[in-house]
Coordinates of C-alpha atoms in Angstrom, one line a residue:
Chain A
X1 CA -23.3 -13.0 -20.5
X2 CA -23.9 -12.0 -16.9
X3 CA -26.9 -13.4 -15.1
X4 CA -27.8 -11.9 -11.7
X5 CA -30.3 -13.8 -9.6
X6 CA -31.9 -12.5 -6.4
X7 CA -28.9 -10.3 -5.6
X8 CA -29.0 -8.6 -2.2
X9 CA -26.3 -6.7 -0.4
X10 CA -26.4 -5.1 3.0
X11 CA -23.7 -3.2 4.9
X12 CA -24.6 -4.0 8.5
X13 CA -28.2 -3.3 8.9
X14 CA -28.4 -1.1 5.8
X15 CA -29.9 -2.9 2.8
X16 CA -28.3 -1.4 -0.3
X17 CA -29.5 -3.9 -2.9
X18 CA -32.8 -5.6 -2.5
X19 CA -33.3 -8.8 -4.4
X20 CA -32.2 -7.8 -7.9
X21 CA -32.4 -10.1 -10.9
X22 CA -31.1 -9.0 -14.2
X23 CA -29.4 -10.3 -17.3
X24 CA -26.8 -8.6 -19.4
X25 CA -26.4 -9.9 -23.0
X26 CA -23.3 -9.8 -25.1
X27 CA -22.9 -6.6 -27.0
X28 CA -25.3 -4.7 -24.8
X29 CA -24.6 -1.2 -23.5
X30 CA -26.4 -1.1 -20.3
X31 CA -26.5 2.4 -18.7
X32 CA -27.5 2.6 -15.0
X33 CA -28.9 5.9 -13.8
X34 CA -30.5 6.9 -10.5
X35 CA -30.2 9.2 -7.5
X36 CA -27.1 8.9 -5.3
X37 CA -27.4 6.2 -2.6
X38 CA -29.7 4.1 -4.8
X39 CA -27.1 1.2 -5.0
X40 CA -26.0 1.8 -8.6
X41 CA -22.3 1.6 -7.8
X42 CA -22.7 -1.3 -5.4
X43 CA -24.6 -3.2 -8.0
X44 CA -21.7 -2.6 -10.5
X45 CA -19.1 -3.6 -8.0
X46 CA -20.9 -6.8 -7.2
X47 CA -20.6 -7.8 -10.8
X48 CA -16.8 -8.4 -10.4
X49 CA -17.1 -9.1 -6.7
X50 CA -15.3 -6.0 -5.5
X51 CA -18.3 -6.2 -3.2
X52 CA -19.3 -9.6 -1.9
X53 CA -23.1 -10.1 -2.3
X54 CA -24.9 -10.9 0.9
X55 CA -27.3 -13.2 -1.0
X56 CA -28.0 -14.3 -4.5
X57 CA -25.9 -15.6 -7.3
X58 CA -24.0 -14.1 -10.2
X59 CA -23.2 -16.2 -13.3
X60 CA -20.6 -15.0 -15.8
X61 CA -20.5 -17.1 -19.0
X62 CA -21.8 -20.2 -17.3
X63 CA -19.5 -19.9 -14.2
X64 CA -21.2 -19.2 -10.9
X65 CA -18.7 -16.5 -9.7
X66 CA -20.4 -16.1 -6.3
X67 CA -19.3 -19.6 -5.4
X68 CA -16.4 -19.2 -2.9
X69 CA -14.4 -21.9 -4.6
X70 CA -14.2 -20.0 -8.0
X71 CA -10.8 -18.5 -9.0
X72 CA -12.0 -14.9 -9.0
X73 CA -8.8 -13.5 -10.4
X74 CA -9.3 -15.4 -13.7
X75 CA -12.9 -14.1 -13.9
X76 CA -11.8 -10.5 -13.3
X77 CA -9.2 -10.8 -16.1
X78 CA -12.1 -11.0 -18.4
X79 CA -13.9 -7.9 -17.0
X80 CA -12.4 -4.5 -17.2
X81 CA -13.3 -1.9 -14.7
X82 CA -13.0 1.9 -14.8
X83 CA -13.3 3.9 -11.6
X84 CA -14.6 7.3 -10.7
X85 CA -11.2 8.3 -9.3
X86 CA -9.1 6.6 -12.0
X87 CA -7.0 4.7 -9.5
X88 CA -3.9 4.8 -11.7
X89 CA -0.8 3.5 -10.0
X90 CA 1.1 6.6 -9.1
X91 CA 4.4 4.7 -8.6
X92 CA 4.6 3.6 -12.2
X93 CA 4.9 5.1 -15.6
X94 CA 1.8 5.1 -17.8
X95 CA 3.3 2.3 -19.9
X96 CA 3.9 0.1 -16.8
X97 CA 0.4 0.9 -15.5
X98 CA -0.9 -0.6 -18.7
X99 CA 1.4 -3.5 -19.1
X100 CA 1.7 -4.7 -15.5
X101 CA -1.5 -6.9 -15.5
X102 CA -1.2 -8.5 -18.9
X103 CA 2.5 -9.4 -18.2
X104 CA 1.9 -10.7 -14.6
X105 CA -1.1 -12.7 -15.6
X106 CA 1.0 -14.2 -18.4
X107 CA -1.5 -12.9 -21.0
X108 CA 1.4 -11.4 -22.9
X109 CA 5.1 -11.1 -22.8
X110 CA 6.6 -7.7 -21.9
X111 CA 7.5 -6.8 -25.6
X112 CA 4.0 -7.7 -26.8
X113 CA 2.4 -5.8 -23.9
X114 CA 4.6 -2.8 -24.6
X115 CA 3.5 -2.8 -28.3
X116 CA -0.1 -3.2 -27.3
X117 CA 0.2 -0.3 -24.8
X118 CA 1.6 1.8 -27.6
X119 CA -1.2 0.9 -30.0
X120 CA -3.9 1.6 -27.4
X121 CA -2.4 4.9 -26.3
X122 CA -2.2 6.0 -29.9
X123 CA -5.9 5.3 -30.2
X124 CA -6.8 7.6 -27.3
X125 CA -4.2 10.2 -28.5
X126 CA -1.8 9.8 -25.6
X127 CA 1.2 8.2 -27.3
X128 CA 3.6 10.9 -26.0
X129 CA 2.6 10.1 -22.4
X130 CA 3.9 6.5 -22.2
X131 CA 6.9 7.5 -20.1
X132 CA 5.1 10.0 -17.9
X133 CA 3.8 9.4 -14.4
X134 CA 0.1 9.7 -13.6
X135 CA 0.7 12.9 -11.5
X136 CA 1.8 14.6 -14.7
X137 CA -1.5 14.0 -16.5
X138 CA -4.8 15.9 -16.4
X139 CA -8.0 14.2 -15.1
X140 CA -9.3 13.5 -18.6
X141 CA -6.0 12.0 -19.7
X142 CA -5.8 9.9 -16.5
X143 CA -9.2 8.4 -17.2
X144 CA -8.4 7.7 -20.8
X145 CA -5.3 5.8 -19.6
X146 CA -7.4 4.0 -17.0
X147 CA -9.7 2.8 -19.9
X148 CA -6.7 1.7 -21.9
X149 CA -5.3 -0.1 -18.9
X150 CA -8.5 -2.1 -18.6
X151 CA -8.6 -2.8 -22.4
X152 CA -5.1 -4.1 -22.4
X153 CA -6.4 -7.3 -20.7
X154 CA -8.6 -7.8 -23.7
X155 CA -11.8 -8.0 -21.5
X156 CA -15.1 -9.4 -22.8
X157 CA -17.0 -6.8 -20.8
X158 CA -16.3 -3.3 -19.4
X159 CA -17.7 -1.9 -16.2
X160 CA -17.7 1.9 -15.8
X161 CA -18.3 3.3 -12.3
X162 CA -19.2 7.0 -12.8
X163 CA -16.2 7.5 -15.1
X164 CA -16.7 11.3 -15.6
X165 CA -18.0 12.3 -12.2
X166 CA -14.6 13.4 -10.9
X167 CA -13.6 15.3 -14.0
X168 CA -13.6 19.0 -14.7
X169 CA -16.5 19.8 -17.1
X170 CA -14.2 20.5 -20.1
X171 CA -12.6 17.1 -19.8
X172 CA -15.8 15.0 -19.8
X173 CA -16.1 15.1 -23.6
X174 CA -12.8 13.5 -24.3
X175 CA -13.5 10.5 -22.0
X176 CA -17.1 10.0 -23.3
X177 CA -15.7 10.1 -26.9
X178 CA -13.4 7.1 -26.0
X179 CA -16.3 5.3 -24.5
X180 CA -18.5 5.9 -27.5
X181 CA -15.9 4.6 -29.8
X182 CA -15.6 1.5 -27.6
X183 CA -19.4 1.1 -27.8
X184 CA -19.3 1.3 -31.6
X185 CA -16.7 -1.5 -31.8
X186 CA -19.3 -3.7 -30.1
X187 CA -17.8 -4.0 -26.5
X188 CA -20.3 -5.1 -23.9
X189 CA -20.6 -2.3 -21.4
X190 CA -22.2 -1.6 -18.1
X191 CA -22.0 2.1 -17.3
X192 CA -23.1 3.9 -14.1
X193 CA -23.3 7.5 -15.0
X194 CA -25.0 10.9 -14.5
X195 CA -24.4 11.8 -18.1
X196 CA -27.9 11.6 -19.5
X197 CA -26.8 12.6 -23.0
X198 CA -24.4 9.6 -23.1
X199 CA -27.1 7.3 -21.8
X200 CA -29.5 8.4 -24.4
X201 CA -27.0 8.3 -27.3
X202 CA -25.1 5.1 -26.5
X203 CA -27.2 3.0 -24.2
X204 CA -29.0 0.1 -25.7
X205 CA -30.9 -0.3 -22.4
X206 CA -31.3 2.1 -19.5
X207 CA -31.8 0.9 -15.9
X208 CA -33.3 3.3 -13.4
X209 CA -32.3 2.3 -9.9
X210 CA -33.8 3.7 -6.7
X211 CA -33.9 2.4 -3.1
X212 CA -31.9 -0.7 -4.0
X213 CA -34.1 -2.0 -6.8
X214 CA -34.3 -1.5 -10.5
X215 CA -37.5 0.5 -10.6
X216 CA -37.8 0.9 -14.3
X217 CA -35.9 -0.1 -17.4
X218 CA -36.1 0.0 -21.2
X219 CA -34.8 1.5 -24.3
X220 CA -33.5 5.1 -23.8
X221 CA -36.4 6.6 -25.9
X222 CA -38.9 5.0 -23.5
X223 CA -37.1 5.7 -20.3
X224 CA -36.4 9.3 -21.1
X225 CA -39.4 9.9 -23.4
X226 CA -42.2 8.1 -21.5
X227 CA -41.2 7.5 -17.9
X228 CA -43.8 5.5 -16.1
X229 CA -43.0 5.7 -12.3
X230 CA -43.3 8.9 -10.4
X231 CA -39.8 8.4 -9.0
X232 CA -38.3 8.3 -12.5
X233 CA -40.3 11.3 -13.6
X234 CA -39.2 13.2 -10.5
X235 CA -35.5 12.2 -11.1
X236 CA -35.6 13.2 -14.7
X237 CA -37.2 16.5 -14.0
X238 CA -34.2 17.3 -11.7
X239 CA -31.4 16.1 -14.0
X240 CA -32.6 17.1 -17.5
Chain B
X1 CA 41.6 36.3 31.2
X2 CA 43.2 34.5 28.2
X3 CA 45.7 32.9 30.4
X4 CA 42.9 31.3 32.5
X5 CA 41.2 30.1 29.3
X6 CA 44.4 28.7 28.0
X7 CA 45.1 26.8 31.3
X8 CA 41.6 25.4 31.2
X9 CA 41.9 24.2 27.6
X10 CA 45.2 22.6 28.5
X11 CA 43.6 20.9 31.4
X12 CA 40.6 19.6 29.3
X13 CA 42.9 18.5 26.5
X14 CA 44.9 16.5 29.0
X15 CA 41.8 14.7 30.2
X16 CA 40.7 13.9 26.6
X17 CA 44.2 12.8 25.9
X18 CA 44.1 10.4 28.7
X19 CA 40.7 9.1 27.7
X20 CA 41.4 8.7 24.0
X21 CA 45.1 8.7 23.1
X22 CA 46.9 7.3 26.0
X23 CA 47.6 3.5 25.9
X24 CA 46.0 3.5 22.4
X25 CA 42.5 3.7 24.0
X26 CA 41.0 5.0 20.7
X27 CA 41.3 1.4 19.4
X28 CA 38.9 0.3 22.1
X29 CA 36.3 2.9 21.0
X30 CA 36.7 1.8 17.4
X31 CA 36.3 -1.8 18.5
X32 CA 33.2 -0.9 20.5
X33 CA 31.8 1.2 17.6
X34 CA 32.3 -1.7 15.3
X35 CA 30.3 -4.0 17.6
X36 CA 27.6 -1.4 18.0
X37 CA 27.2 -1.1 14.2
X38 CA 27.4 -4.8 13.7
X39 CA 24.6 -5.3 16.3
X40 CA 22.5 -2.5 14.7
X41 CA 22.8 -3.9 11.2
X42 CA 22.1 -7.5 12.1
X43 CA 19.2 -6.6 14.4
X44 CA 17.9 -4.2 11.8
X45 CA 17.8 -6.9 9.1
X46 CA 16.3 -9.4 11.5
X47 CA 13.7 -7.0 12.9
X48 CA 12.7 -5.8 9.4
X49 CA 12.1 -9.3 8.1
X50 CA 10.2 -10.3 11.2
X51 CA 8.2 -7.1 11.1
X52 CA 7.4 -7.4 7.5
X53 CA 6.2 -11.0 8.0
X54 CA 4.0 -10.1 10.9
X55 CA 2.6 -7.1 9.1
X56 CA 1.8 -9.2 6.0
X57 CA 0.1 -11.9 8.1
X58 CA -2.0 -9.4 10.0
X59 CA -3.0 -7.4 6.9
X60 CA -3.8 -10.5 4.9
X61 CA -5.9 -11.7 7.7
X62 CA -7.9 -8.5 8.0
X63 CA -8.4 -8.3 4.2
X64 CA -9.9 -11.7 3.6
X65 CA -13.2 -11.9 1.7
X66 CA -16.1 -12.4 4.1
X67 CA -17.0 -16.1 4.4
X68 CA -13.5 -17.2 3.3
X69 CA -11.7 -17.1 6.6
X70 CA -8.5 -19.2 6.6
X71 CA -8.0 -21.1 9.9
X72 CA -4.2 -21.3 9.6
X73 CA -4.0 -17.6 8.9
X74 CA -6.3 -17.0 11.9
X75 CA -3.8 -18.9 14.1
X76 CA -0.8 -17.0 12.9
X77 CA -2.7 -13.7 13.3
X78 CA -3.4 -14.5 16.9
X79 CA 0.3 -15.4 17.4
X80 CA 1.4 -12.1 15.8
X81 CA -1.0 -10.2 17.9
X82 CA 0.3 -11.8 21.1
X83 CA 3.9 -11.0 20.0
X84 CA 3.3 -7.3 19.3
X85 CA 1.3 -6.9 22.5
X86 CA 3.9 -8.5 24.7
X87 CA 6.9 -6.8 23.1
X88 CA 5.4 -3.3 22.9
X89 CA 3.9 -3.7 26.4
X90 CA 7.2 -4.4 28.3
X91 CA 10.3 -2.3 28.7
X92 CA 13.2 -2.9 26.3
X93 CA 15.6 -3.2 29.3
X94 CA 13.5 -5.8 31.0
X95 CA 13.3 -7.8 27.8
X96 CA 17.1 -7.7 27.4
X97 CA 17.6 -8.9 31.0
X98 CA 15.1 -11.7 30.5
X99 CA 16.9 -12.8 27.3
X100 CA 20.2 -12.7 29.0
X101 CA 19.6 -14.1 32.5
X102 CA 16.5 -16.2 32.0
X103 CA 16.3 -17.6 28.5
X104 CA 20.0 -17.7 27.4
X105 CA 21.5 -17.7 30.9
X106 CA 24.1 -20.2 29.8
X107 CA 25.3 -18.3 26.8
X108 CA 28.6 -16.5 26.9
X109 CA 28.0 -14.7 23.6
X110 CA 26.2 -11.7 25.0
X111 CA 26.5 -9.8 21.7
X112 CA 24.4 -12.5 20.0
X113 CA 21.9 -12.4 22.9
X114 CA 21.7 -8.6 22.5
X115 CA 21.1 -8.9 18.8
X116 CA 18.2 -11.3 19.4
X117 CA 16.7 -9.1 22.0
X118 CA 17.0 -6.0 19.9
X119 CA 15.8 -7.6 16.7
X120 CA 12.8 -9.2 18.3
X121 CA 11.9 -5.9 20.0
X122 CA 12.4 -3.9 16.8
X123 CA 10.3 -6.4 14.8
X124 CA 7.2 -5.6 16.8
X125 CA 7.5 -1.9 16.2
X126 CA 8.4 -2.3 12.5
X127 CA 5.4 -4.6 12.1
X128 CA 3.0 -1.9 13.4
X129 CA 4.7 0.8 11.2
X130 CA 4.4 -1.4 8.1
X131 CA 0.8 -2.3 8.8
X132 CA -0.1 1.3 9.3
X133 CA 1.7 2.1 6.0
X134 CA -0.2 -0.7 4.1
X135 CA -3.5 0.6 5.4
X136 CA -2.6 4.2 4.5
X137 CA -2.6 3.3 0.7
X138 CA -6.0 4.2 -0.8
X139 CA -8.2 1.1 -1.1
X140 CA -8.9 2.1 -4.7
X141 CA -5.3 1.1 -5.5
X142 CA -5.7 -2.5 -4.5
X143 CA -9.2 -2.5 -6.0
X144 CA -7.8 -1.4 -9.3
X145 CA -5.1 -4.1 -9.1
X146 CA -7.6 -6.8 -8.3
X147 CA -10.1 -5.7 -10.9
X148 CA -7.4 -6.2 -13.5
X149 CA -7.2 -9.8 -12.4
X150 CA -3.9 -9.5 -10.5
X151 CA -3.8 -11.8 -7.4
X152 CA -3.5 -10.6 -3.9
X153 CA 0.3 -11.0 -3.7
X154 CA 1.1 -9.3 -7.0
X155 CA -1.2 -6.5 -6.0
X156 CA 0.6 -6.1 -2.7
X157 CA 4.1 -6.5 -4.3
X158 CA 3.8 -4.1 -7.2
X159 CA 1.1 -1.7 -6.2
X160 CA 0.5 -1.4 -2.4
X161 CA 3.9 -2.1 -0.9
X162 CA 5.9 0.3 -3.0
X163 CA 3.5 3.1 -2.2
X164 CA 3.3 2.1 1.5
X165 CA 7.1 2.1 1.6
X166 CA 7.2 5.7 0.6
X167 CA 4.7 6.6 3.3
X168 CA 6.4 4.7 6.1
X169 CA 10.0 5.7 5.4
X170 CA 10.1 8.5 7.9
X171 CA 8.8 6.4 10.8
X172 CA 10.9 3.5 9.7
X173 CA 13.9 5.7 9.8
X174 CA 13.0 6.8 13.3
X175 CA 12.7 3.2 14.4
X176 CA 16.1 2.4 13.0
X177 CA 17.6 5.4 14.8
X178 CA 16.0 4.2 18.0
X179 CA 17.4 0.7 17.5
X180 CA 20.8 2.1 16.9
X181 CA 20.8 4.0 20.2
X182 CA 19.1 1.2 22.1
X183 CA 22.2 -1.0 21.4
X184 CA 23.7 1.0 24.3
X185 CA 21.3 -0.9 26.6
X186 CA 23.0 -4.2 25.8
X187 CA 25.9 -2.9 27.9
X188 CA 23.7 -3.9 30.9
X189 CA 24.0 -7.6 30.0
X190 CA 27.7 -7.3 29.5
X191 CA 28.1 -7.2 25.7
X192 CA 31.3 -5.2 24.8
X193 CA 29.9 -2.4 22.6
X194 CA 30.7 1.3 22.5
X195 CA 29.0 2.3 25.8
X196 CA 30.6 -0.6 27.6
X197 CA 34.1 0.5 26.6
X198 CA 33.4 4.1 27.5
X199 CA 32.3 3.0 31.0
X200 CA 35.3 0.8 31.4
X201 CA 37.8 3.5 30.3
X202 CA 36.0 6.0 32.6
X203 CA 36.5 3.6 35.5
X204 CA 40.2 2.9 34.6
X205 CA 41.1 6.6 34.4
X206 CA 38.8 7.8 37.1
X207 CA 37.4 10.3 34.7
X208 CA 34.0 9.6 33.1
X209 CA 33.3 12.9 31.4
X210 CA 35.6 12.7 28.3
X211 CA 34.7 9.1 27.3
X212 CA 31.0 9.7 27.8
X213 CA 30.9 13.0 25.9
X214 CA 33.0 11.3 23.3
X215 CA 30.7 8.5 22.6
X216 CA 27.7 10.8 22.8
X217 CA 29.3 12.7 20.0
X218 CA 29.9 9.4 18.0
X219 CA 26.3 8.3 18.4
X220 CA 25.1 11.8 17.3
X221 CA 27.4 11.9 14.3
X222 CA 26.1 8.5 13.0
X223 CA 22.5 9.5 13.5
X224 CA 23.0 12.7 11.6
X225 CA 24.6 10.8 8.7
X226 CA 21.8 8.3 8.7
X227 CA 19.2 11.0 8.7
X228 CA 20.9 12.7 5.8
X229 CA 20.9 9.4 3.8
X230 CA 17.3 8.9 4.6
X231 CA 16.4 12.3 3.3
X232 CA 18.2 11.6 0.1
X233 CA 16.3 8.3 -0.3
X234 CA 13.0 10.0 0.3
X235 CA 13.7 12.6 -2.3
X236 CA 14.5 9.9 -4.8
X237 CA 11.3 8.0 -4.1
X238 CA 9.2 11.2 -4.5
X239 CA 10.3 11.3 -8.2
X240 CA 7.0 9.9 -9.4
X241 CA 5.2 12.8 -7.7
X242 CA 6.8 15.4 -9.8
X243 CA 4.6 17.3 -12.2

């Protein structure tokens, strides 16, 4: 589904991603773990070109999206993204947060988008919040709305950038539950997270990133049960 | 004691009577006030449109994806840069004199010249205010918009600009108040606005104090009303922040 070839990214002199090649298959739930500063988030943000790679190519369903001539807005409509800090639009109601993109990109009419928003909000248990503003919601509720907002575009792939890192501990569960349900339905997911329990339970593949490279990867049982590199062993000893 | 005060009041009332009531002079103040307000409103609209255009060009230029620099946008960015630098770097008064005696030296319509001078001056300040406002919106907001597949202009229009507007309203209000008061400078190029009439009446009656205090009060009153309206608007825009 996504093919990454020789991806490098540097900010000034600082090399953040060092020649990464990786392939993400449809239906996979790829979980990326690693110490902070290892380039996990930058890698994820390169996948929908929120960061422009310095070198290398990214291909999404046969389209080379790193080509400057590609219509990136159309590509992004097929990839949902959920951010650490939710990034809901504070000037709009929850309903409008969800329906703005589908309506403006002509994916749906307003009535259809409203119905879809209602259906999605019901699924995450927030039907009564449709007319509220983001400031009136708790962190966990905001993040569930953010997931719904991305889903309203009917994406083929969902990117999660540390979706639970900014949440109070008691709200992490409600967000992870929504993500688990999404995984069960077969959504292709790439998740950067520090939730090792989630990685183990939901991940079909775990990537361990450090120093701008994917140092080790494999099934969750292998990565967590039989870590090979000393860096991963060290990392796991600190977080588990 | 009271007698002296009474005499003094009579004397002052007489002076104000001469300045405002006698020979229907109050009509001149109203006429001048009308011109002042007319110049303010037209220059305001003109300056805001100009400022918004300049701010959008400069912001769009700064936010281009690396490796996709647009040459036409680059040209307009340079032009806008030159414009704000020159306008903000020279005195308002000098600009008005140049508009009136150098560029439009043949024009009889000094009010129009004044409006052009004020509007173009205001545009440069408004542009910087709007640009600052656009940059003050968390970058995560436009990232969220773009990640949903919205294009640059929709993201600006529905997400960034409405939030920026709320942030810039206080400084924009200040700029509008400055513009309103700066209309009095247009007096220097001979446009018949409020200050012009006050000076003329002062000269005719040999008494400057009543007309000048009078118009100072009029300016003040309008600024107070405007500030009050602005506060009301700000409160309404804050509605989405309520918890």
